[in-house]
XYZ file of C-alpha atoms in Angstrom:
693
model
C -19.341 4.671 -39.952
C -18.618 2.103 -42.633
C -18.105 -1.438 -41.402
C -16.825 -4.346 -43.525
C -16.797 -7.884 -42.190
C -13.915 -9.929 -43.563
C -13.970 -13.711 -43.210
C -16.575 -13.371 -40.527
C -20.160 -13.575 -41.682
C -20.303 -10.403 -43.747
C -21.559 -9.996 -47.282
C -18.153 -9.156 -48.682
C -15.310 -11.641 -49.056
C -11.731 -10.700 -49.768
C -9.002 -12.811 -51.316
C -5.902 -13.665 -49.315
C -3.789 -11.402 -51.490
C -6.188 -8.507 -50.974
C -6.069 -9.077 -47.213
C -2.283 -8.946 -47.263
C -2.366 -5.737 -49.290
C -4.851 -4.251 -46.809
C -2.423 -4.791 -43.927
C 0.746 -3.654 -45.730
C 0.485 0.049 -44.679
C 0.148 -0.974 -41.018
C 2.902 -3.592 -40.858
C 5.558 -1.179 -39.458
C 3.281 -0.423 -36.484
C 2.568 -4.042 -35.519
C 4.872 -5.370 -32.805
C 5.427 -8.785 -31.293
C 5.521 -8.493 -27.478
C 8.936 -9.261 -26.045
C 9.941 -10.437 -22.603
C 9.212 -7.594 -20.198
C 6.411 -6.051 -22.280
C 3.144 -5.693 -20.397
C 0.060 -6.802 -22.319
C -3.158 -5.334 -20.880
C -5.718 -7.712 -22.358
C -8.058 -8.013 -19.361
C -8.774 -4.386 -18.416
C -9.233 -0.995 -20.081
C -6.670 1.671 -19.211
C -9.429 4.274 -18.647
C -12.300 2.171 -17.302
C -13.126 -1.229 -15.870
C -14.353 -2.610 -19.180
C -12.995 -6.046 -20.011
C -13.557 -8.769 -22.627
C -16.577 -9.717 -20.519
C -18.119 -6.272 -21.118
C -20.735 -5.802 -23.809
C -18.326 -4.002 -26.141
C -15.347 -6.235 -25.374
C -11.789 -4.939 -25.174
C -9.486 -3.529 -27.871
C -5.759 -4.222 -27.418
C -3.387 -1.999 -29.388
C -1.017 -4.091 -31.522
C 1.753 -1.545 -30.936
C 1.499 -0.392 -27.315
C -0.321 -3.500 -25.970
C -2.682 -1.246 -23.996
C -6.326 -2.268 -23.653
C -9.304 0.044 -24.224
C -13.047 -0.288 -23.864
C -15.460 0.756 -26.578
C -15.894 4.257 -25.097
C -12.154 4.991 -25.034
C -10.675 3.316 -28.098
C -11.265 6.365 -30.316
C -9.296 8.567 -27.885
C -6.243 6.330 -28.170
C -6.547 6.182 -31.962
C -6.722 9.994 -32.249
C -3.811 10.510 -29.863
C -1.409 7.912 -31.278
C -2.565 7.225 -34.823
C -2.329 3.483 -34.135
C -4.815 1.703 -36.400
C -4.596 -2.054 -35.741
C -6.206 -3.522 -32.621
C -6.948 -7.006 -31.379
C -10.582 -7.102 -30.258
C -11.301 -9.620 -27.494
C -14.782 -10.697 -26.459
C -15.885 -13.381 -24.088
C -19.382 -14.810 -24.424
C -20.929 -16.566 -21.437
C -23.620 -19.093 -22.363
C -25.689 -21.080 -19.918
C -25.403 -24.825 -20.417
C -28.423 -26.737 -21.653
C -29.739 -29.026 -18.884
C -28.558 -32.587 -19.440
C -25.862 -31.587 -21.894
C -22.596 -33.385 -21.526
C -19.662 -31.435 -20.352
C -16.949 -31.391 -17.797
C -15.381 -28.668 -15.730
C -13.501 -27.173 -18.665
C -15.415 -24.519 -20.626
C -16.129 -24.680 -24.329
C -13.578 -22.831 -26.431
C -14.094 -21.105 -29.723
C -11.206 -21.026 -32.198
C -9.194 -23.176 -29.755
C -8.188 -20.036 -27.848
C -9.065 -19.170 -24.273
C -7.390 -15.824 -23.825
C -8.775 -15.065 -20.347
C -8.059 -16.813 -17.089
C -11.171 -18.453 -15.674
C -10.541 -16.507 -12.462
C -11.828 -13.455 -14.278
C -15.256 -15.091 -14.217
C -15.057 -16.386 -10.676
C -18.647 -15.326 -9.976
C -19.930 -17.880 -12.508
C -19.665 -21.618 -12.023
C -18.100 -23.495 -14.927
C -20.551 -26.318 -14.200
C -23.443 -24.058 -15.256
C -21.886 -21.852 -17.939
C -19.686 -22.175 -20.993
C -17.200 -19.554 -22.133
C -16.714 -18.782 -25.805
C -13.803 -16.478 -26.556
C -13.765 -14.491 -29.765
C -10.808 -12.605 -31.225
C -10.720 -10.254 -34.219
C -8.358 -7.801 -35.805
C -9.970 -4.367 -36.139
C -8.497 -1.679 -38.375
C -9.350 1.946 -37.602
C -10.815 4.341 -38.546
C -13.161 2.279 -40.750
C -13.581 -0.582 -38.275
C -12.609 -3.308 -40.728
C -12.865 -6.626 -38.899
C -10.807 -9.759 -39.586
C -11.849 -12.832 -37.652
C -9.127 -14.973 -36.142
C -7.503 -17.355 -36.691
C -6.661 -16.845 -40.349
C -3.197 -18.335 -40.534
C -3.248 -18.884 -44.292
C -4.590 -15.449 -45.168
C -2.683 -13.225 -42.718
C 0.950 -12.150 -43.059
C 3.285 -14.110 -40.775
C 4.097 -11.074 -38.598
C 0.415 -10.447 -37.874
C -0.201 -14.098 -37.021
C 2.808 -14.252 -34.689
C 1.908 -10.964 -32.980
C -1.734 -11.979 -32.504
C -0.803 -15.353 -31.068
C 1.744 -13.756 -28.723
C -0.863 -11.295 -27.449
C -3.412 -14.039 -26.852
C -0.926 -16.170 -24.913
C 0.693 -13.318 -22.950
C 0.718 -13.561 -19.160
C -1.055 -11.113 -16.879
C 0.885 -7.865 -16.310
C -0.017 -8.046 -12.624
C 1.997 -11.148 -11.879
C 4.958 -10.519 -9.631
C 8.002 -10.037 -11.793
C 11.306 -11.784 -11.232
C 13.970 -9.698 -9.493
C 16.118 -7.575 -11.740
C 18.890 -9.603 -13.274
C 21.504 -7.107 -12.116
C 20.586 -7.481 -8.466
C 23.404 -9.238 -6.662
C 22.453 -12.428 -4.875
C 23.583 -12.551 -1.248
C 25.787 -15.432 -0.165
C 25.749 -17.268 3.150
C 28.411 -16.009 5.531
C 31.289 -18.339 6.316
C 30.817 -17.417 9.989
C 27.107 -18.289 10.217
C 27.424 -22.009 10.908
C 30.140 -21.772 13.553
C 29.248 -18.413 15.106
C 30.097 -18.231 18.808
C 27.474 -16.519 20.969
C 28.356 -15.438 24.492
C 26.122 -16.615 27.303
C 26.050 -13.193 28.967
C 22.323 -12.954 29.695
C 21.698 -10.100 27.235
C 18.055 -9.745 26.144
C 17.085 -7.236 23.468
C 13.781 -5.358 23.979
C 11.465 -4.847 20.971
C 11.876 -1.052 21.033
C 13.733 1.812 22.699
C 17.143 0.881 21.274
C 20.115 3.201 21.663
C 23.772 2.939 20.726
C 25.729 1.816 23.794
C 28.550 4.253 22.977
C 26.585 7.358 21.932
C 23.063 8.789 21.937
C 22.039 7.717 18.433
C 18.771 5.799 18.080
C 18.821 5.120 14.327
C 20.916 2.883 12.065
C 21.592 0.517 14.956
C 23.163 -2.916 14.616
C 22.950 -5.878 16.985
C 26.186 -7.828 17.212
C 25.229 -11.492 17.069
C 28.090 -12.624 19.302
C 27.728 -10.502 22.448
C 24.423 -8.655 21.877
C 25.952 -5.180 21.746
C 23.746 -2.539 20.120
C 25.901 -0.048 18.230
C 25.477 2.537 15.483
C 26.524 2.005 11.885
C 28.887 4.007 9.755
C 28.368 7.657 8.920
C 27.336 8.726 5.396
C 28.188 11.981 3.654
C 24.527 13.001 3.387
C 24.323 13.385 7.169
C 22.654 10.041 7.825
C 24.025 6.937 9.440
C 25.985 6.861 12.675
C 29.364 7.210 14.318
C 30.778 3.875 13.193
C 30.755 2.299 16.639
C 29.636 -1.099 15.290
C 32.749 -1.259 13.100
C 34.964 -0.100 15.959
C 33.518 -2.852 18.134
C 34.419 -5.446 15.489
C 37.992 -4.146 15.295
C 38.287 -4.404 19.071
C 36.661 -7.828 19.497
C 36.694 -9.584 16.132
C 32.985 -10.473 16.447
C 32.062 -10.675 12.732
C 28.267 -10.638 12.244
C 25.662 -7.994 13.041
C 21.979 -7.637 12.201
C 20.308 -4.292 11.593
C 17.570 -3.577 14.101
C 14.338 -2.598 12.408
C 14.799 -5.018 9.508
C 13.884 -8.211 11.368
C 10.827 -9.864 9.825
C 9.542 -13.433 9.700
C 11.289 -13.763 6.325
C 14.742 -12.759 7.549
C 16.812 -9.698 8.363
C 19.649 -7.535 7.042
C 22.920 -9.130 8.158
C 26.390 -7.657 7.594
C 29.750 -9.390 7.890
C 32.511 -7.041 8.995
C 35.129 -9.657 8.181
C 33.805 -10.315 4.660
C 32.982 -6.600 4.208
C 29.594 -7.176 2.580
C 25.935 -7.979 3.323
C 25.453 -11.705 3.793
C 22.858 -14.363 4.491
C 22.675 -16.069 7.854
C 20.897 -19.432 7.431
C 20.745 -19.728 11.229
C 19.441 -16.221 11.878
C 16.377 -17.440 13.799
C 18.567 -19.367 16.263
C 21.041 -16.514 16.591
C 18.287 -13.996 17.333
C 16.547 -16.344 19.767
C 19.762 -16.319 21.827
C 18.950 -12.685 22.651
C 15.217 -13.205 23.184
C 14.016 -12.404 19.664
C 11.687 -15.180 18.479
C 11.257 -14.894 14.704
C 9.351 -18.159 14.371
C 6.635 -17.051 16.769
C 6.483 -13.737 14.959
C 5.673 -15.628 11.778
C 2.824 -17.463 13.471
C 1.435 -14.229 14.838
C 2.351 -11.762 12.080
C -1.316 -11.089 11.317
C -2.104 -10.692 15.006
C -4.228 -13.855 15.170
C -3.420 -17.256 16.605
C -5.140 -20.470 15.610
C -7.298 -20.526 18.730
C -8.472 -16.997 17.912
C -10.006 -18.004 14.577
C -13.132 -19.778 15.787
C -14.417 -16.839 17.868
C -13.752 -14.565 14.879
C -15.989 -16.701 12.630
C -19.088 -16.016 14.694
C -18.200 -12.320 14.895
C -17.816 -12.206 11.115
C -21.258 -13.744 10.705
C -22.707 -11.043 12.954
C -20.989 -8.307 10.947
C -22.243 -9.821 7.679
C -25.753 -10.262 9.167
C -25.723 -13.960 8.314
C -29.204 -15.452 7.993
C -30.838 -12.068 7.403
C -32.441 -11.384 4.037
C -30.736 -8.246 2.780
C -31.689 -6.048 -0.147
C -28.794 -5.571 -2.597
C -27.859 -1.943 -3.261
C -27.012 -0.789 -6.775
C -26.145 2.426 -8.528
C -23.724 5.358 -8.152
C -21.815 5.238 -4.884
C -22.814 1.612 -4.226
C -20.098 -0.089 -6.243
C -18.008 -2.662 -4.431
C -14.304 -3.358 -4.827
C -13.047 -6.914 -5.132
C -10.429 -8.152 -2.695
C -7.192 -8.848 -4.560
C -5.735 -10.773 -1.634
C -5.358 -8.861 1.643
C -6.211 -5.623 -0.193
C -8.979 -4.592 2.204
C -6.773 -1.740 3.484
C -6.696 -0.244 -0.025
C -10.402 -0.812 -0.664
C -11.457 0.737 2.648
C -9.316 3.851 2.184
C -10.358 4.443 -1.439
C -14.072 3.977 -0.700
C -13.739 6.582 2.057
C -11.687 8.931 -0.142
C -14.259 8.980 -2.945
C -17.126 9.579 -0.544
C -15.691 13.090 -0.074
C -16.993 15.788 -2.480
C -13.593 17.444 -2.916
C -12.055 14.250 -4.268
C -15.105 13.609 -6.429
C -14.788 17.058 -8.021
C -11.015 16.867 -8.456
C -10.924 13.532 -10.256
C -14.374 12.502 -11.477
C -15.444 16.081 -12.214
C -12.266 16.645 -14.240
C -12.329 13.204 -15.847
C -12.605 14.296 -19.529
C -9.703 16.733 -19.191
C -7.564 14.242 -17.241
C -8.148 11.526 -19.831
C -7.595 13.824 -22.820
C -4.266 15.085 -21.437
C -3.072 11.744 -20.104
C 0.342 10.466 -21.266
C 0.720 7.845 -23.969
C 0.782 5.180 -21.251
C -2.163 6.073 -18.993
C -1.539 3.017 -16.809
C 1.480 4.855 -15.370
C -0.258 8.161 -14.623
C -1.527 8.793 -11.089
C -4.300 11.250 -11.952
C -5.617 9.018 -14.745
C -5.806 6.006 -12.469
C -7.441 8.047 -9.683
C -10.048 9.377 -12.129
C -10.636 5.870 -13.452
C -11.159 4.470 -9.948
C -13.410 7.345 -8.901
C -15.554 6.971 -12.012
C -15.754 3.225 -11.472
C -17.063 3.730 -7.939
C -19.390 6.670 -8.566
C -20.807 6.197 -12.074
C -22.969 3.198 -11.243
C -21.821 1.662 -14.519
C -20.446 -1.363 -12.667
C -23.291 -1.703 -10.187
C -26.482 -2.323 -12.156
C -29.472 -4.392 -11.033
C -30.712 -7.012 -13.512
C -33.871 -5.934 -15.350
C -36.841 -8.324 -15.385
C -37.174 -8.073 -19.153
C -33.511 -8.961 -19.561
C -33.902 -12.001 -17.329
C -36.862 -13.265 -19.394
C -34.975 -12.705 -22.642
C -31.935 -14.534 -21.301
C -34.065 -17.515 -20.312
C -35.694 -17.634 -23.748
C -32.332 -17.468 -25.530
C -30.600 -19.691 -22.991
C -27.899 -17.051 -22.891
C -26.435 -15.351 -19.860
C -25.345 -11.715 -20.092
C -23.664 -11.117 -16.746
C -23.822 -7.637 -15.284
C -20.464 -6.529 -13.955
C -21.052 -5.772 -10.298
C -18.011 -4.436 -8.544
C -14.608 -3.437 -9.835
C -11.211 -5.073 -9.492
C -8.591 -2.353 -8.802
C -5.637 -4.349 -10.133
C -4.226 -1.618 -12.362
C -4.592 1.000 -9.622
C -2.874 -1.187 -7.026
C -0.073 -2.117 -9.415
C 0.682 1.543 -10.141
C 0.306 3.058 -6.690
C 2.428 0.360 -5.057
C 5.086 -0.172 -7.718
C 7.862 1.532 -5.712
C 6.703 0.299 -2.304
C 7.945 -3.072 -1.063
C 5.028 -3.724 1.285
C 2.072 -2.402 -0.726
C 3.241 -4.287 -3.814
C 2.984 -7.553 -1.878
C -0.132 -9.523 -0.963
C 0.530 -9.295 2.763
C -1.722 -7.514 5.234
C -0.925 -3.814 5.443
C -1.646 -0.796 7.598
C -4.477 1.410 6.336
C -2.934 4.440 8.040
C 0.367 3.998 6.203
C -1.425 3.544 2.888
C -3.521 6.659 3.537
C -0.387 8.771 4.063
C 1.228 7.169 0.993
C -1.827 8.154 -1.041
C -1.864 11.731 0.298
C 1.803 12.070 -0.623
C 1.020 11.028 -4.208
C -1.976 13.377 -4.383
C 0.202 16.334 -3.406
C 2.997 15.351 -5.794
C 0.551 15.098 -8.718
C -1.606 18.251 -8.702
C -4.884 18.127 -10.586
C -6.285 21.551 -11.424
C -6.149 24.425 -8.958
C -7.699 22.471 -6.098
C -5.701 20.221 -3.803
C -8.275 17.757 -2.463
C -5.971 16.508 0.302
C -6.285 19.896 2.020
C -9.547 18.651 3.554
C -7.447 16.436 5.857
C -4.684 18.947 6.552
C -4.359 20.589 9.949
C -1.708 22.275 12.052
C -0.563 20.886 15.374
C 0.821 23.285 17.949
C 3.488 21.638 20.081
C 4.343 23.251 23.401
C 7.672 22.060 24.804
C 8.654 23.069 28.321
C 12.002 22.744 30.062
C 11.203 21.238 33.455
C 14.172 22.951 35.111
C 13.976 26.507 33.762
C 10.166 26.352 33.190
C 10.660 28.160 29.880
C 8.644 27.092 26.826
C 8.867 26.840 23.063
C 5.894 26.800 20.655
C 6.222 25.174 17.236
C 3.750 24.098 14.561
C 3.763 21.119 12.228
C 1.465 19.863 9.488
C -0.440 16.650 10.061
C -3.150 14.597 8.348
C -3.997 11.992 10.986
C -4.860 12.210 14.653
C -3.200 9.249 16.344
C -4.747 8.093 19.595
C -3.462 5.407 21.962
C -5.777 2.876 23.566
C -6.323 3.878 27.198
C -6.590 0.366 28.653
C -6.658 1.717 32.196
C -9.939 3.477 31.385
C -11.860 0.237 30.691
C -15.384 0.441 32.088
C -15.772 -3.335 32.620
C -12.654 -4.219 34.605
C -14.451 -6.714 36.869
C -15.743 -8.639 33.844
C -12.261 -8.683 32.337
C -10.702 -10.076 35.519
C -13.357 -12.801 35.748
C -12.921 -13.682 32.068
C -9.154 -13.963 32.398
C -9.516 -16.350 35.350
C -11.962 -18.539 33.402
C -9.726 -18.491 30.339
C -6.703 -19.674 32.305
C -8.719 -22.405 34.008
C -10.054 -23.604 30.642
C -6.571 -23.556 29.152
C -5.167 -25.585 32.065
C -8.008 -28.115 31.813
C -7.831 -28.127 27.996
C -11.462 -27.078 27.712
C -13.029 -24.741 25.187
C -12.361 -21.094 26.079
C -15.183 -19.075 27.644
C -17.130 -16.510 25.651
C -14.879 -13.616 24.791
C -15.089 -10.468 26.909
C -13.551 -7.331 25.447
C -12.356 -4.280 27.283
C -14.794 -1.415 26.725
C -12.891 1.824 26.286
C -14.660 5.206 26.034
C -13.403 7.188 23.058
C -13.144 10.212 25.344
C -10.388 8.425 27.288
C -8.367 7.894 24.097
C -8.970 11.508 23.115
C -7.744 12.723 26.485
C -4.442 10.930 25.957
C -3.813 13.142 22.896
C -3.583 16.259 25.052
C -1.694 14.809 28.010
C 1.954 15.856 28.475
C 4.598 13.413 27.258
C 8.274 13.240 28.137
C 10.741 14.410 25.490
C 13.670 12.036 25.125
C 17.142 13.589 24.897
C 15.710 17.093 25.349
C 18.297 19.842 24.926
C 17.359 23.033 26.761
C 18.496 26.212 25.061
C 17.982 28.042 28.368
C 20.449 25.773 30.157
C 22.440 24.948 27.012
C 22.492 21.388 28.238
C 20.325 18.307 28.271
C 17.404 18.459 30.637
C 14.011 16.953 31.303
C 11.317 18.237 28.964
C 7.601 17.688 28.455
C 5.504 18.255 25.347
C 1.790 18.858 24.867
C -0.091 19.027 21.571
C -3.088 21.102 20.517
C -4.891 21.923 17.248
C -3.654 25.186 15.732
C -6.173 24.634 12.927
C -8.915 22.092 12.357
C -9.454 19.989 9.222
C -12.717 19.683 7.363
C -12.497 15.907 7.782
C -10.598 14.447 10.695
C -8.909 11.089 10.152
C -8.458 9.252 13.450
C -6.190 6.268 13.984
C -6.654 4.077 17.038
C -3.251 2.515 17.722
C -4.333 -0.994 18.623
C -1.070 -2.775 17.910
C 1.858 -3.072 20.263
C 4.896 -5.289 20.760
C 5.236 -7.700 23.649
C 8.529 -8.418 25.380
C 8.727 -11.583 23.266
C 8.773 -9.469 20.065
C 5.376 -10.791 19.023
C 3.077 -8.084 17.606
C -0.154 -8.078 19.544
C -3.439 -6.443 18.729
C -5.309 -5.014 21.675
C -8.697 -6.727 21.535
C -10.884 -3.869 22.702
C -14.225 -2.287 21.935
C -14.174 1.490 21.644
C -17.443 3.348 22.035
C -17.602 6.013 19.328
C -19.773 9.100 19.817
C -22.156 10.296 17.106
C -20.879 13.853 17.584
C -17.337 14.798 18.497
C -16.489 18.094 20.191
C -12.768 18.853 20.225
C -12.998 22.577 20.873
C -11.143 22.056 24.161
C -8.106 20.977 22.131
C -7.827 24.358 20.398
C -4.325 25.866 20.644
C -4.007 29.112 22.593
C -0.404 30.102 21.835
C 1.991 31.798 24.253
C 0.180 32.597 27.492
C 0.704 35.579 29.829
C 3.525 34.862 32.257
C 5.193 32.276 30.021
C 8.797 32.902 28.994
C 10.090 31.507 25.722
C 13.199 29.387 25.428
C 16.054 31.221 23.687
C 16.300 30.584 19.956
C 19.639 28.820 20.166
C 20.363 25.695 18.161
C 22.007 22.698 19.818
C 25.701 22.227 19.097
C 26.621 20.528 15.840
C 27.681 16.918 16.313
C 30.611 16.034 14.086
C 31.409 12.315 14.318
C 34.990 11.216 14.408
C 36.465 10.152 11.087
C 38.145 6.775 11.625
C 40.210 7.267 8.457
C 41.843 10.500 9.519
C 41.368 14.009 10.811
C 41.010 15.809 7.469
C 38.236 18.366 7.428
C 36.884 21.097 5.217
C 37.457 24.763 5.825
C 34.437 26.912 6.759
C 34.495 28.434 3.272
C 34.242 25.015 1.628
C 31.445 23.977 3.963
C 29.532 27.156 3.096
C 29.920 26.542 -0.632
C 28.635 22.963 -0.372
C 25.442 23.749 1.529
C 23.309 23.861 -1.619
C 25.158 21.240 -3.660
C 23.579 17.900 -4.506
C 24.663 15.479 -1.734
C 26.315 13.080 -4.187
C 28.887 15.754 -5.091
C 30.036 16.428 -1.534
C 33.224 14.729 -0.330
C 32.847 12.336 2.569
C 35.304 14.578 4.429
C 32.744 17.389 4.442
C 29.853 16.652 6.743
C 27.399 18.283 9.070
C 25.139 16.322 11.363
C 21.718 17.973 11.172
C 19.152 17.586 13.931
C 15.592 17.462 12.661
C 12.473 17.545 14.788
C 8.732 17.661 14.363
C 8.298 15.006 11.672
C 6.483 11.697 11.608
C 8.282 8.580 12.782
C 5.975 5.601 12.314
C 7.316 2.381 13.818
C 8.037 -0.356 11.304
C 5.976 -2.902 13.140
C 2.628 -1.149 12.818
C 0.194 -3.580 11.244
C -3.373 -3.195 10.078
C -5.029 -0.627 12.324
C -8.459 0.919 12.505
C -8.921 3.921 10.284
C -12.049 5.956 10.011
C -13.101 9.412 8.934
C -15.149 11.789 11.014
C -16.809 14.842 9.558
C -16.480 17.665 12.053
C -18.657 20.752 12.064
C -16.595 23.592 13.482
C -18.399 26.806 14.336
C -15.225 28.810 14.867
C -12.473 27.276 12.787
C -8.980 28.415 13.649
C -7.042 29.499 10.586
């Protein structure tokens, strides 16, 4: 391929007029980035190449997407875009004794990368020289920058705007159309009754009906009541509003939205959501301590940190000389700030052959058929991440010959070890409030979020998430009639509680607790930590034990009754994901992590949990649905005729009048509590001799 170097050390020189004429055909395609445009100048859309990589990074002057040397031709063929800004960072080791401060050397007065991108290299030992060029495809004409006098004004402005653009991964400002909440006029002078009401951290129920969702806590008297009913079948019976009309108590907070940062507060008098600047004090009146929740939101208190340091050193094998591992499958992922939940799940996911085949095996086809903006395509970003982890391209050991050459040339060519999944995290979490933040998250919730995206974005004929899929048989028995009902539901995770009562070192725990209290009273250092040792078999047993069914409606009695439910495996997965539920809520609303040690077996036999179906002598509950609950309409008694209701069954909910409603009872789905924090997640490969299908 022909290459001409213009104004940059080549044999040919071109006059300013000729340079302008060269760029004339491409001027309509060159754009200046505007506010809101994302400029990807630190990472390739298809790989983890960056300006630090050997081939640098090419940024399209029209789409502002970045591409490594292996992928730039694909974008050119697909879009026909010809003009790219080529960015390259050179890292040079400083000469001993040379003067220099903390700031790196800059070429062309432009430093287009944040120094954080080279956090592995000390600026006291290395200098960074950033080089920028315009490259015109398909002939690879290069124009060194800056060339203010020679380049057309549009090209100069666009190039400078690209070089100075901010990272696309910075948290954006809220949308301008989003209405800003105002402080309620009642917040400062709110009267709270001293009636002794204390609100538990769970188990809420409307005090006027049986609803357990969309519940609101009145901040004056502590009443827990349901919200208004919505035409899509959600919501409640409007008892919170009725209570306001009866009492005039104006403010209520929605249960389930209380976090250390605030809560959803509604003013019935002002008829809109509001801010309560004194929300912490108002909640504390009913036993909800938001301030302590903030201290303990990560499950650790200050006096817990020191013991954790020594444990971390043990885990990291501090003081032991370890041999670094390189190559395919040994590529690390950099922590982006509390992103260990994402890193752990994705490392586990791409250790599974089915996911390797689906994304890395189909990588050429996925990339070739990717949309014009591959940063917003799930399959492209999954293939990119899988290739980054499995190719070994970003986990290479330094060669001895390279080290000698670098010493002779006094030049450092850093090998990129590890990948930074910024683009992947930005895409997969863009519509999720929690995952898009830098707060600690729950690996189990992220795993289910990922599986949902995998199933919504099929890749080829194989659905890799099927390796986690299994059927759960639920046997529900009416305690009064003794009749049973068998149902099945799909699941991807086996959730196990911590069986604290099964601890094998209870005497040690009692002695430790006594010593801890004595040390705390005497203000001495706490004794050496003693954890409860829980056999995994005890947690597994809890999965199969009967549990009470709340608000059970017996079709045999056609009335509410006591019911119990047991669960079994109707089919087994190829890989079983197990979640140990270590977090709970105390009566003080503080999330607490159960500090336990669970002994995991090398082999797991769960054949005794195989579902058997309806047994001889068992009688099934009649297939009768519970009565339809139609909430009262506070605005009137208008209702739809049966014919109208029938016609609206398949209509989009937005088109149905709020006079036409049916309360639908759903059962068998997941209901993960909002307060679940980071929990243990691991994958077990199970060999099943007789798999149930």
